[in-house]
Tab-separated table of C-alpha atoms in Angstrom:
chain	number	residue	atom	x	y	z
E	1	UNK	CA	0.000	0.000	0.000
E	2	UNK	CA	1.406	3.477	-0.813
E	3	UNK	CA	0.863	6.462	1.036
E	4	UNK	CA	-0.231	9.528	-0.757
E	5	UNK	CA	2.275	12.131	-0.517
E	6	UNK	CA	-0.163	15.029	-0.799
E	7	UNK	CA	-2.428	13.805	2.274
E	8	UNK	CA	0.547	12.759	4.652
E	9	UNK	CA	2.945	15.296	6.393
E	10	UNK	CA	6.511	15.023	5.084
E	11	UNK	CA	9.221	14.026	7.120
E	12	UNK	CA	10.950	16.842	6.448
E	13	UNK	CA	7.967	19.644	6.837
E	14	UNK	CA	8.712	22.568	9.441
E	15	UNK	CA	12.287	22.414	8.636
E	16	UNK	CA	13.526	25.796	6.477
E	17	UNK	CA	16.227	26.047	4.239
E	18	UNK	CA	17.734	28.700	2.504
E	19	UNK	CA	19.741	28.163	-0.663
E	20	UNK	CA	22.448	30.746	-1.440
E	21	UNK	CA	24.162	28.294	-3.957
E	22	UNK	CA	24.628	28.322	-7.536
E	23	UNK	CA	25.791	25.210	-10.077
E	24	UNK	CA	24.943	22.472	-9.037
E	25	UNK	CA	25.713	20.545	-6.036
E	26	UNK	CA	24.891	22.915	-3.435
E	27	UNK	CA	21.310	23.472	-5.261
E	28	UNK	CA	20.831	20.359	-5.721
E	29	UNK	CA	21.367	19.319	-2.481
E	30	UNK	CA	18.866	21.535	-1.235
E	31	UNK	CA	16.284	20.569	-3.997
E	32	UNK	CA	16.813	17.178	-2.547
E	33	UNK	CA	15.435	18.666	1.128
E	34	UNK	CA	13.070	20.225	-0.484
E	35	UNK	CA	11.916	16.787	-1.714
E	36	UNK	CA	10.711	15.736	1.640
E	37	UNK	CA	9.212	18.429	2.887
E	38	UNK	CA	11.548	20.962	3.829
E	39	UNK	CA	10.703	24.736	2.859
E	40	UNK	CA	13.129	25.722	0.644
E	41	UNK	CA	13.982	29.365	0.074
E	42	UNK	CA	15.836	30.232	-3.238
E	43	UNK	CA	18.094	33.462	-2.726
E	44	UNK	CA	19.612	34.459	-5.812
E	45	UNK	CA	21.292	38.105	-6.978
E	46	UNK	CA	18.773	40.161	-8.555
E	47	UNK	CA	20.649	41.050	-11.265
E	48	UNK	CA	22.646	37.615	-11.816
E	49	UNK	CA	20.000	34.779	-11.085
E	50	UNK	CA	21.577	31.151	-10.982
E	51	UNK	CA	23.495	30.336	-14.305
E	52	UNK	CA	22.078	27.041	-14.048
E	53	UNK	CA	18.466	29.109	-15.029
E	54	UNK	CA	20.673	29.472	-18.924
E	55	UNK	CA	22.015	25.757	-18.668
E	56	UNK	CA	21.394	23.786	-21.840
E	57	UNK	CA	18.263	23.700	-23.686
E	58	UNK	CA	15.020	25.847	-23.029
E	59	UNK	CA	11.832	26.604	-24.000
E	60	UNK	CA	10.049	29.762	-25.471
E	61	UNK	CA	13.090	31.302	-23.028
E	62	UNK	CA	12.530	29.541	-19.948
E	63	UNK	CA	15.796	27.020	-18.901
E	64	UNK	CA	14.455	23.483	-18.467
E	65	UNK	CA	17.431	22.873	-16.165
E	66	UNK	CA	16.098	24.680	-14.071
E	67	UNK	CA	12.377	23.510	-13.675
E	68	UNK	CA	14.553	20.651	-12.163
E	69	UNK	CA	16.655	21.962	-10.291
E	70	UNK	CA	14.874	24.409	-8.841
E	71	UNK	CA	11.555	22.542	-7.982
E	72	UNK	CA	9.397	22.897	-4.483
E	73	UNK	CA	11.684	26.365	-3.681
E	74	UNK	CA	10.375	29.643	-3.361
E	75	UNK	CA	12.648	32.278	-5.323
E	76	UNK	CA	13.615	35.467	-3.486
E	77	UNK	CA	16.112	37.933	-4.541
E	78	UNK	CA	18.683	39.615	-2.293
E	79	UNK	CA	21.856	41.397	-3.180
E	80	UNK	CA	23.890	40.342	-0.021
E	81	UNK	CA	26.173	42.882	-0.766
E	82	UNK	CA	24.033	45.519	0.135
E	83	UNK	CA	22.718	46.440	4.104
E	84	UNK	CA	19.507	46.180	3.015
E	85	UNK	CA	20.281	42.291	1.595
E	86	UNK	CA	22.311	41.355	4.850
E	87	UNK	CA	19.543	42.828	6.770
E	88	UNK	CA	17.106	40.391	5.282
E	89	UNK	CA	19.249	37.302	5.404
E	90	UNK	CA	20.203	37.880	8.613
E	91	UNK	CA	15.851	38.019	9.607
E	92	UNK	CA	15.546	35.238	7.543
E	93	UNK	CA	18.613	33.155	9.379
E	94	UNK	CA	16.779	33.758	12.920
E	95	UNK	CA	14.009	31.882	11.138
E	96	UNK	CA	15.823	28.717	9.604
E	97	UNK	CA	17.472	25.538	10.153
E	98	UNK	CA	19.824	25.176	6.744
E	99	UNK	CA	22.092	27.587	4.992
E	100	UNK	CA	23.687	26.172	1.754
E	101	UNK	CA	26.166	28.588	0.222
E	102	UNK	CA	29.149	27.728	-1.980
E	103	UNK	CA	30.771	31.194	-2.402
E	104	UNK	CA	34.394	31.264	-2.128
E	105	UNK	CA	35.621	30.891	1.047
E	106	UNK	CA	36.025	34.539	2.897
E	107	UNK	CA	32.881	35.826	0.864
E	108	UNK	CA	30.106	35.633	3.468
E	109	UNK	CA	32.831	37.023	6.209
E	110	UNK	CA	33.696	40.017	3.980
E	111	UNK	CA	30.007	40.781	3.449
E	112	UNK	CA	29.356	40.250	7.696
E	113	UNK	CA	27.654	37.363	6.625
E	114	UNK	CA	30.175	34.409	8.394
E	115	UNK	CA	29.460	32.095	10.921
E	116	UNK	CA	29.695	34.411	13.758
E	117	UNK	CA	26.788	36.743	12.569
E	118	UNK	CA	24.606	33.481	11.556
E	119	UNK	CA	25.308	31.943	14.441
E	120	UNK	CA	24.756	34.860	16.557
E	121	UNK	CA	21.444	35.442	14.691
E	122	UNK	CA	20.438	31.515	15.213
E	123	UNK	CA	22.597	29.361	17.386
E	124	UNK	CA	20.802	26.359	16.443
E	125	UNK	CA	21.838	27.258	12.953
E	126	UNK	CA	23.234	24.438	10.453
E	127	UNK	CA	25.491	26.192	7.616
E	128	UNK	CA	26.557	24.080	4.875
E	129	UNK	CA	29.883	25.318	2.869
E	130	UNK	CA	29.881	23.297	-0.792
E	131	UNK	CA	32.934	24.514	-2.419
E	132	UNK	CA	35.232	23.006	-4.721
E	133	UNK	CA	38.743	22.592	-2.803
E	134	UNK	CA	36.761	23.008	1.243
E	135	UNK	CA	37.627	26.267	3.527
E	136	UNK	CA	40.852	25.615	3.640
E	137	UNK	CA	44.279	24.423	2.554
E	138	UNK	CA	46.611	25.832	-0.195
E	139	UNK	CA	43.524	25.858	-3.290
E	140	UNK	CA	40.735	26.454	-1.008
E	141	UNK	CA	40.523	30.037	-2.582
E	142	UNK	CA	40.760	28.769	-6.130
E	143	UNK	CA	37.158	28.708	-8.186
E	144	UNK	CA	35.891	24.793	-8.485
E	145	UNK	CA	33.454	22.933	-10.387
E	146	UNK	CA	32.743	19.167	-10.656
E	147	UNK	CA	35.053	18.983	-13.396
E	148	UNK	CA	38.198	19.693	-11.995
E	149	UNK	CA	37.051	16.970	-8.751
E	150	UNK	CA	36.045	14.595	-12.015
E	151	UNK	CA	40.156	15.132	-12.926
E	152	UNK	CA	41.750	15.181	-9.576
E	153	UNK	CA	40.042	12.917	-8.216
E	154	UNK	CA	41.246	9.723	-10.566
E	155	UNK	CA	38.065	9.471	-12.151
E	156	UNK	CA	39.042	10.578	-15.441
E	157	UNK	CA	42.299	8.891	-15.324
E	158	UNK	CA	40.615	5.395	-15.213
E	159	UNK	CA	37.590	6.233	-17.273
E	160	UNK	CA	37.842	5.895	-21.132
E	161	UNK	CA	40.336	3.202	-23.405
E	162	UNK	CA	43.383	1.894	-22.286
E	163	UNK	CA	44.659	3.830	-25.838
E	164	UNK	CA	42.461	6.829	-25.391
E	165	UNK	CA	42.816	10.143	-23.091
E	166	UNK	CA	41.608	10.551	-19.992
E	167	UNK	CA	37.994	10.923	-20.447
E	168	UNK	CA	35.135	13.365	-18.426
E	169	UNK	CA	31.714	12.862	-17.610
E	170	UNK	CA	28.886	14.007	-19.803
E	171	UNK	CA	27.129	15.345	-16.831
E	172	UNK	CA	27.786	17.135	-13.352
E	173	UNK	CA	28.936	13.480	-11.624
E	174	UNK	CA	31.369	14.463	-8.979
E	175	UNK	CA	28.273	17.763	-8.359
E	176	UNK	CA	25.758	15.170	-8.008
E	177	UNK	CA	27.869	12.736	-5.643
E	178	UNK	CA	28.636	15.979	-3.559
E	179	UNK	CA	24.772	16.762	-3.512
E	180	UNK	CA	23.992	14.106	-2.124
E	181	UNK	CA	27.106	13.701	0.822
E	182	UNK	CA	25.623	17.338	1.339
E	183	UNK	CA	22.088	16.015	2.430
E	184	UNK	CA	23.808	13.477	4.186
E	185	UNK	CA	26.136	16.058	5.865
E	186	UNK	CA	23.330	18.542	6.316
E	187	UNK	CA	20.953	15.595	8.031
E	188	UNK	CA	23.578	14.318	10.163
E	189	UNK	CA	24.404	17.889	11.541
E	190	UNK	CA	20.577	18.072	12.540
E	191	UNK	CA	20.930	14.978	14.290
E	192	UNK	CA	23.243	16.405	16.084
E	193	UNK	CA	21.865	19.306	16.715
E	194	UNK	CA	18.941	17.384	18.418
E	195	UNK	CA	21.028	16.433	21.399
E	196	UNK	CA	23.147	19.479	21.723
E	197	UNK	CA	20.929	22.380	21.013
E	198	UNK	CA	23.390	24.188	18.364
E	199	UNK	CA	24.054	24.441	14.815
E	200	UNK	CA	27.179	23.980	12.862
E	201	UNK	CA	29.232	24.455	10.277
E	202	UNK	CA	29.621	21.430	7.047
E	203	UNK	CA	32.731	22.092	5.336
E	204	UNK	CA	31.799	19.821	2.048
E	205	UNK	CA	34.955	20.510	-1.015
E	206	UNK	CA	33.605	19.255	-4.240
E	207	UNK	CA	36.600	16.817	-4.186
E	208	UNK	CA	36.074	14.578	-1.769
E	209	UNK	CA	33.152	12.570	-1.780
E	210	UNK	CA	34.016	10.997	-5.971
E	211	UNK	CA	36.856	10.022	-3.896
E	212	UNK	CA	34.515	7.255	-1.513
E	213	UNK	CA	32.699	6.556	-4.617
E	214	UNK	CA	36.325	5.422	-6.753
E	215	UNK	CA	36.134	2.844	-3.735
E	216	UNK	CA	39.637	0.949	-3.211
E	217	UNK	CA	42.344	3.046	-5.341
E	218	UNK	CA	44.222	4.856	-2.480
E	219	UNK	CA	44.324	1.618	-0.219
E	220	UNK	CA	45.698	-0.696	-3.525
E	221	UNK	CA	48.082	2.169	-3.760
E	222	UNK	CA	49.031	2.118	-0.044
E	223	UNK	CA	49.757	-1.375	-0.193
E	224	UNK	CA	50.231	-2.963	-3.111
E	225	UNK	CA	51.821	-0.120	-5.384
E	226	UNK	CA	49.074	-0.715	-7.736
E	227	UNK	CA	47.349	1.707	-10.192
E	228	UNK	CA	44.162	1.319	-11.552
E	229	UNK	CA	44.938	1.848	-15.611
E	230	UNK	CA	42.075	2.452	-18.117
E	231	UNK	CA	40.278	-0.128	-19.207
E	232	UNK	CA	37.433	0.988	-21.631
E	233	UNK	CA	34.368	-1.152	-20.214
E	234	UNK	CA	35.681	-3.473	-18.952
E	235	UNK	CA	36.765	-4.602	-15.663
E	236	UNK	CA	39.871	-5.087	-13.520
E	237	UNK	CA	37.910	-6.998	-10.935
E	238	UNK	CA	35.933	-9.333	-13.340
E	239	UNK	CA	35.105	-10.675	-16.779
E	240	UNK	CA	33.162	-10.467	-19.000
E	241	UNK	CA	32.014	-7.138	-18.065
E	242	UNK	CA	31.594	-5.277	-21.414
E	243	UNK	CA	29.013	-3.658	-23.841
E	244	UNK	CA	27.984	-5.808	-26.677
E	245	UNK	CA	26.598	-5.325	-29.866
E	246	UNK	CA	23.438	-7.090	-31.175
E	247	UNK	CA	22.524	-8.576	-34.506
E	248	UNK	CA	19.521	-5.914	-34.695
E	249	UNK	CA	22.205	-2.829	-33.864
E	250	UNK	CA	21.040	-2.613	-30.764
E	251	UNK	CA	23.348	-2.246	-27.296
E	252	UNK	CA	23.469	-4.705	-24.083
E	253	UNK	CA	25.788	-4.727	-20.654
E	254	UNK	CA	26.840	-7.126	-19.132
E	255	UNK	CA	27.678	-7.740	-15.988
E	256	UNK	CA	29.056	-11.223	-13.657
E	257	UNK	CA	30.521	-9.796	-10.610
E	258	UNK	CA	29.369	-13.304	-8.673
E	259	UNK	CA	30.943	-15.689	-9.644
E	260	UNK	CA	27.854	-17.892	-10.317
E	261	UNK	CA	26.510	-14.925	-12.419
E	262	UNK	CA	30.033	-15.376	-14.761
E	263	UNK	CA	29.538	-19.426	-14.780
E	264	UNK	CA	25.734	-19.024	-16.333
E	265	UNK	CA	26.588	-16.518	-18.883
E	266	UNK	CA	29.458	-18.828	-20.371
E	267	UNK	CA	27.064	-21.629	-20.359
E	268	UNK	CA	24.116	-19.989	-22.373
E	269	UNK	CA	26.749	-18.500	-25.466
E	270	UNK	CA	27.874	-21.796	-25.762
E	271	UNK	CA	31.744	-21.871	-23.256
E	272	UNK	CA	30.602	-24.374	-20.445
E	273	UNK	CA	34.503	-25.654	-20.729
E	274	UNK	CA	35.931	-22.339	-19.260
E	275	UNK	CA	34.063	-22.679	-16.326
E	276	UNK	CA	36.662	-25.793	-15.385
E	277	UNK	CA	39.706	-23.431	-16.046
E	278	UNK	CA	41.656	-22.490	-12.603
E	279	UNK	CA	41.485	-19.337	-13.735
E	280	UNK	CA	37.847	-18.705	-14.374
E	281	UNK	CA	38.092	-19.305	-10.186
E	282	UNK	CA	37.929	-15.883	-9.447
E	283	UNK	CA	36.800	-12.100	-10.679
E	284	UNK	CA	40.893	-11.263	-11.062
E	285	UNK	CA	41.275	-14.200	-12.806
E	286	UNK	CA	38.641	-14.094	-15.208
E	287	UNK	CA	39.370	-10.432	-16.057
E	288	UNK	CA	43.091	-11.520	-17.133
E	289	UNK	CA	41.340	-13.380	-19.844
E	290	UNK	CA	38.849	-10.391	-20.593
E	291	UNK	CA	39.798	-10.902	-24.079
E	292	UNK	CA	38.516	-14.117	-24.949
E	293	UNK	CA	35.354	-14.133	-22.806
E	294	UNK	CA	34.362	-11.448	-24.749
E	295	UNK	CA	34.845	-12.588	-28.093
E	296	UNK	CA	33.037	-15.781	-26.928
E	297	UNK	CA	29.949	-13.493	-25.168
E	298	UNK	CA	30.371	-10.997	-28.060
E	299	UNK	CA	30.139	-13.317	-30.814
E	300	UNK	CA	27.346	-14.920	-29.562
E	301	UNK	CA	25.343	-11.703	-29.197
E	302	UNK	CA	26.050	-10.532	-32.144
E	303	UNK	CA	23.987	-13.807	-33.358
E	304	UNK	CA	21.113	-12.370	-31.806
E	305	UNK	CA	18.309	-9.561	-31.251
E	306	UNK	CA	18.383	-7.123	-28.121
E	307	UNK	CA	15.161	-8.950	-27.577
E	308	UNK	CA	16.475	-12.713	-27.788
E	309	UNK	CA	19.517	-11.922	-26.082
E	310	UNK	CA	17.603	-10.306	-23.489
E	311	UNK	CA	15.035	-13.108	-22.661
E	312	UNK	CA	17.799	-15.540	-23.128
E	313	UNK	CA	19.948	-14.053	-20.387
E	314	UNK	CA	16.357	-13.510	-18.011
E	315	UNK	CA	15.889	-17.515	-18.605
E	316	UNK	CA	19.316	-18.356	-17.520
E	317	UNK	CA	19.153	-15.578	-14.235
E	318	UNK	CA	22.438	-13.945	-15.941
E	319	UNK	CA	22.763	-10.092	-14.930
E	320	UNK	CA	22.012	-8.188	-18.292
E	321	UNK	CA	20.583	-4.766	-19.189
E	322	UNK	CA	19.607	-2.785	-22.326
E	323	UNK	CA	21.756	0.209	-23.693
E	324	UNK	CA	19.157	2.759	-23.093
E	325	UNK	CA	19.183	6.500	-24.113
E	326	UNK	CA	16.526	8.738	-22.674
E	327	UNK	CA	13.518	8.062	-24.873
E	328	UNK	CA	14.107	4.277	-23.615
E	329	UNK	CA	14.432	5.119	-20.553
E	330	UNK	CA	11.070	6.800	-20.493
E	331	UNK	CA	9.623	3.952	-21.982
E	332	UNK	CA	10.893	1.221	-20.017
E	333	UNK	CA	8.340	-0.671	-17.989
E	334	UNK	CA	10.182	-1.036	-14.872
E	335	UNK	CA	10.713	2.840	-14.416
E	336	UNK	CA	7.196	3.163	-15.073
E	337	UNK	CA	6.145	0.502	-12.053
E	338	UNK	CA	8.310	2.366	-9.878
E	339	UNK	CA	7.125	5.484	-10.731
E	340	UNK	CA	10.970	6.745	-11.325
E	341	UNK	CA	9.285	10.059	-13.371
E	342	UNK	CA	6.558	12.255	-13.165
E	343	UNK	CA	4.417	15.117	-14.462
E	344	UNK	CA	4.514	18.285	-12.678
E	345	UNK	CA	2.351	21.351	-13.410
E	346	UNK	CA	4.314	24.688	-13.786
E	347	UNK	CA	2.764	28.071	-14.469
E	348	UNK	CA	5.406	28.547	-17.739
E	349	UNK	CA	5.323	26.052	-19.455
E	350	UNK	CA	2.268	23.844	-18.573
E	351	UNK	CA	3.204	20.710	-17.695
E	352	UNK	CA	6.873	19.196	-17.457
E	353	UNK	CA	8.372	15.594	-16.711
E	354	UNK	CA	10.894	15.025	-14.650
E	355	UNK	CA	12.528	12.468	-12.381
E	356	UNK	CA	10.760	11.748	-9.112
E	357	UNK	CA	11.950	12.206	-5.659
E	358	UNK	CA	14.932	10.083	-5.105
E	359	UNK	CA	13.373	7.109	-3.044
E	360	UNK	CA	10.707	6.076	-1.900
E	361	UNK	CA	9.191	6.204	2.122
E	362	UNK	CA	6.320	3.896	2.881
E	363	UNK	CA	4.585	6.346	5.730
E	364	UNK	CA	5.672	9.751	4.996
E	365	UNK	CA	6.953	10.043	1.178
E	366	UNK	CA	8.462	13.228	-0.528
E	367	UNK	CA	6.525	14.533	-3.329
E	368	UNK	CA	7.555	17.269	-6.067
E	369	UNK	CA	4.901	20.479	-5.571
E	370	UNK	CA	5.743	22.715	-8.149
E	371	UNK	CA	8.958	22.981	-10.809
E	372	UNK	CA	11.378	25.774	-10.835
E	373	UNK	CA	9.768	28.843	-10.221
E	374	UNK	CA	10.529	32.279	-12.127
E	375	UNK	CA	13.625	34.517	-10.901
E	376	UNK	CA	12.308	36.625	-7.737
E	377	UNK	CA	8.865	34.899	-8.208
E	378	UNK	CA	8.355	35.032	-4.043
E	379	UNK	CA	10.383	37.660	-2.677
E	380	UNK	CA	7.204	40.320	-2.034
E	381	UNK	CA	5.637	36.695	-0.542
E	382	UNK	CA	8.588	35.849	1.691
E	383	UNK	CA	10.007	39.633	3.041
E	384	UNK	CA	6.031	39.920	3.872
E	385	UNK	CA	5.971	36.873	6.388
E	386	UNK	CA	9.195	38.165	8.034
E	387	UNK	CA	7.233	41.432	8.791
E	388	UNK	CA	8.301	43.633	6.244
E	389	UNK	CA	5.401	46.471	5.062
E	390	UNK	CA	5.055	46.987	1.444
E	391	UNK	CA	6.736	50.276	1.849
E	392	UNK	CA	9.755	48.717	3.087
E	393	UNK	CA	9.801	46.436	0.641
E	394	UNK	CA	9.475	49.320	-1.829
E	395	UNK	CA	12.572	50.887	-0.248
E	396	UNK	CA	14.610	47.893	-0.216
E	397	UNK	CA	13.964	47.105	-3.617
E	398	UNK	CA	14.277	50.949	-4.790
E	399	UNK	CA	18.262	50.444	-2.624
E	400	UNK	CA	19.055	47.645	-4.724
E	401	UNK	CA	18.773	45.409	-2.342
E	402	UNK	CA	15.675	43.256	-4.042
């Protein structure tokens, strides 16, 4: 039985947030709060809104990107710069739980906006610091995006052919990975905050948490010598581990990290004798003979449709997926029965589909109210439940502070 998510109080409801961040992780991680409930408050410049409102593709002018990213938050504008702005951020501190910011470290001090004067304003405060190198340490002052934590990390060094360059994500990965340690981070200082009464500070650099997610590379290193090379798709732990081509052009992984997995796949394409080899004994040793596991899985692919591949591999309970783009993705039946995307109405642009909240609570689920609103869309809205008349609003607006 599934709760509804519009009848049941969110785990996360009473809880405010206020999102200072721009591209990506520190929005995102805040859109992810926002998920379950929290109130999220948008705060962007009012003359620079979040660049991630002019990321990629968009519609009759309006930044799809953004619909996303910016969904169940109010938008507010403040120039932070300004007395008027650090007036109204510190009113709206007093009032919250979360601050995410990811301005350079020494920003929010210069503007009398650092932990003292938040703290001061809320002790019970939680401030979350998402920046690319952390607050401290000889590049903590340099500008960071996932991109350089995607190449310093090791990421890009292993990702790609053994005879090819290093090779980047097609998407914000380590941004998203930090994102999420973010909600983590932010969660676990609430906890916290529970038994002790008082806020704190996350220090989250964008280069860290690809780091847990690389898994075993610094402890091989420590003690073995050992570095992970490139290896295309395939797999220094196990074989076969590869993307194969079908007889209908169509794309299928594979995957046998169990070793019972890797003995069922080389039965069905016809190569029960490997399965005696000492070698086929373990994920190492399999992947040592990567190369002919894979012209024996390969070829016998090839033979076949996606679809008769597919069901073959189901009969046989081998691990095997599709090669999906989006429009297959959006079509497949098992994202459907889990309800992985939905339709959300927005005041723009009608309706748009997005992903769904990120999993899925049986008594208190998160639910997606409304997409990305327009720049400013709630600043009168928000200023007016701290207090503020409509002729101070007037004046702060008329300072350049709105």
């Amino acid at each position: 039985m599934t709760t509804d998510p519009m009848t049941t109080a969110p785990p996360l409801q009473g809880l405010r947030v206020l999102d200072l961040a721009t591209l990506f992780a520190g929005p995102l991680a805040a859109t992810m709060l926002g998920d379950f409930g929290a109130e999220v408050i948008k705060v962007e410049h009012p003359g620079k809104p979040d660049p991630s409102r002019g990321h990629g593709p968009a519609k009759d002018g309006v930044g799809l990107w953004w619909k996303l990213l910016g969904r169940n938050k109010r938008a507010i504008t403040l120039d932070l710069k300004t007395d008027g702005g650090r007036e109204v951020l510190l009113r709206l501190a007093a009032e919250s739980d979360v601050i995410i910011e990811n301005f350079r470290p020494g920003t929010l001090e210069r503007w009398s906006l650092g932990w003292g004067d938040l703290s001061a304003a809320n002790p019970r405060l939680v401030l979350a610091r998402v920046t690319g190198f952390g607050q401290f340490g000889p590049y903590a002052h340099r500008p960071g995006f996932g991109t350089l934590a995607e190449a310093m990390s090791g990421f890009a060094a292993t990702t790609g052919e053994p005879d090819g360059p290093p090779t980047l994500p097609p998407f914000g990965l380590a941004d998203s990975i930090a994102a999420l340690s973010t909600a983590y981070a932010v969660m676990t200082a609430l906890a916290a905050r529970e038994r002790t009464g008082r806020g704190q500070i996350v220090d989250m650099a964008i280069i860290e948490p690809i780091l847990t997610v690389l898994g075993p590379q610094p402890i091989w290193y420590d003690q073995l010598g050992y570095v992970q090379p490139r290896t295309g798709n395939r797999s220094a732990n196990n074989a076969p581990r590869n993307t194969y081509r079908t007889r209908d052009d169509g794309w299928v992984a594979v995957s046998t990290s169990a070793q019972s997995i890797a003995e069922r796949v080389m039965r069905l394409v016809g190569r029960p004798d490997v399965v005696a080899e000492p070698w086929f004994a373990t994920g190492t040793g399999r992947a040592g003979h990567a190369a002919e596991l894979d012209e024996a899985v390969g070829g016998w692919i090839a033979r076949h449709t996606r679809r008769e591949v597919i069901d073959a591999f189901e009969k046989a309970e081998a691990a095997i997926a599709p090669v999906y783009d989006v429009r297959d993705v959006l079509a497949d039946e098992q994202y459907a029965a889990l309800g992985t995307f939905t339709t959300v109405p927005d005041e723009e642009l009608g309706e748009v589909r997005m992903q769904n909240v990120l999993f899925r609570l049986s008594e208190t689920p998160g639910a997606i109210r409304w997409a990305g609103r327009p720049h400013g869309a709630d600043t009168d809205a928000v200023l007016a439940s701290l207090g503020y008349s409509p002729e101070a609003v007037a004046a702060l607006r008329s300072g350049g502070a709105l």
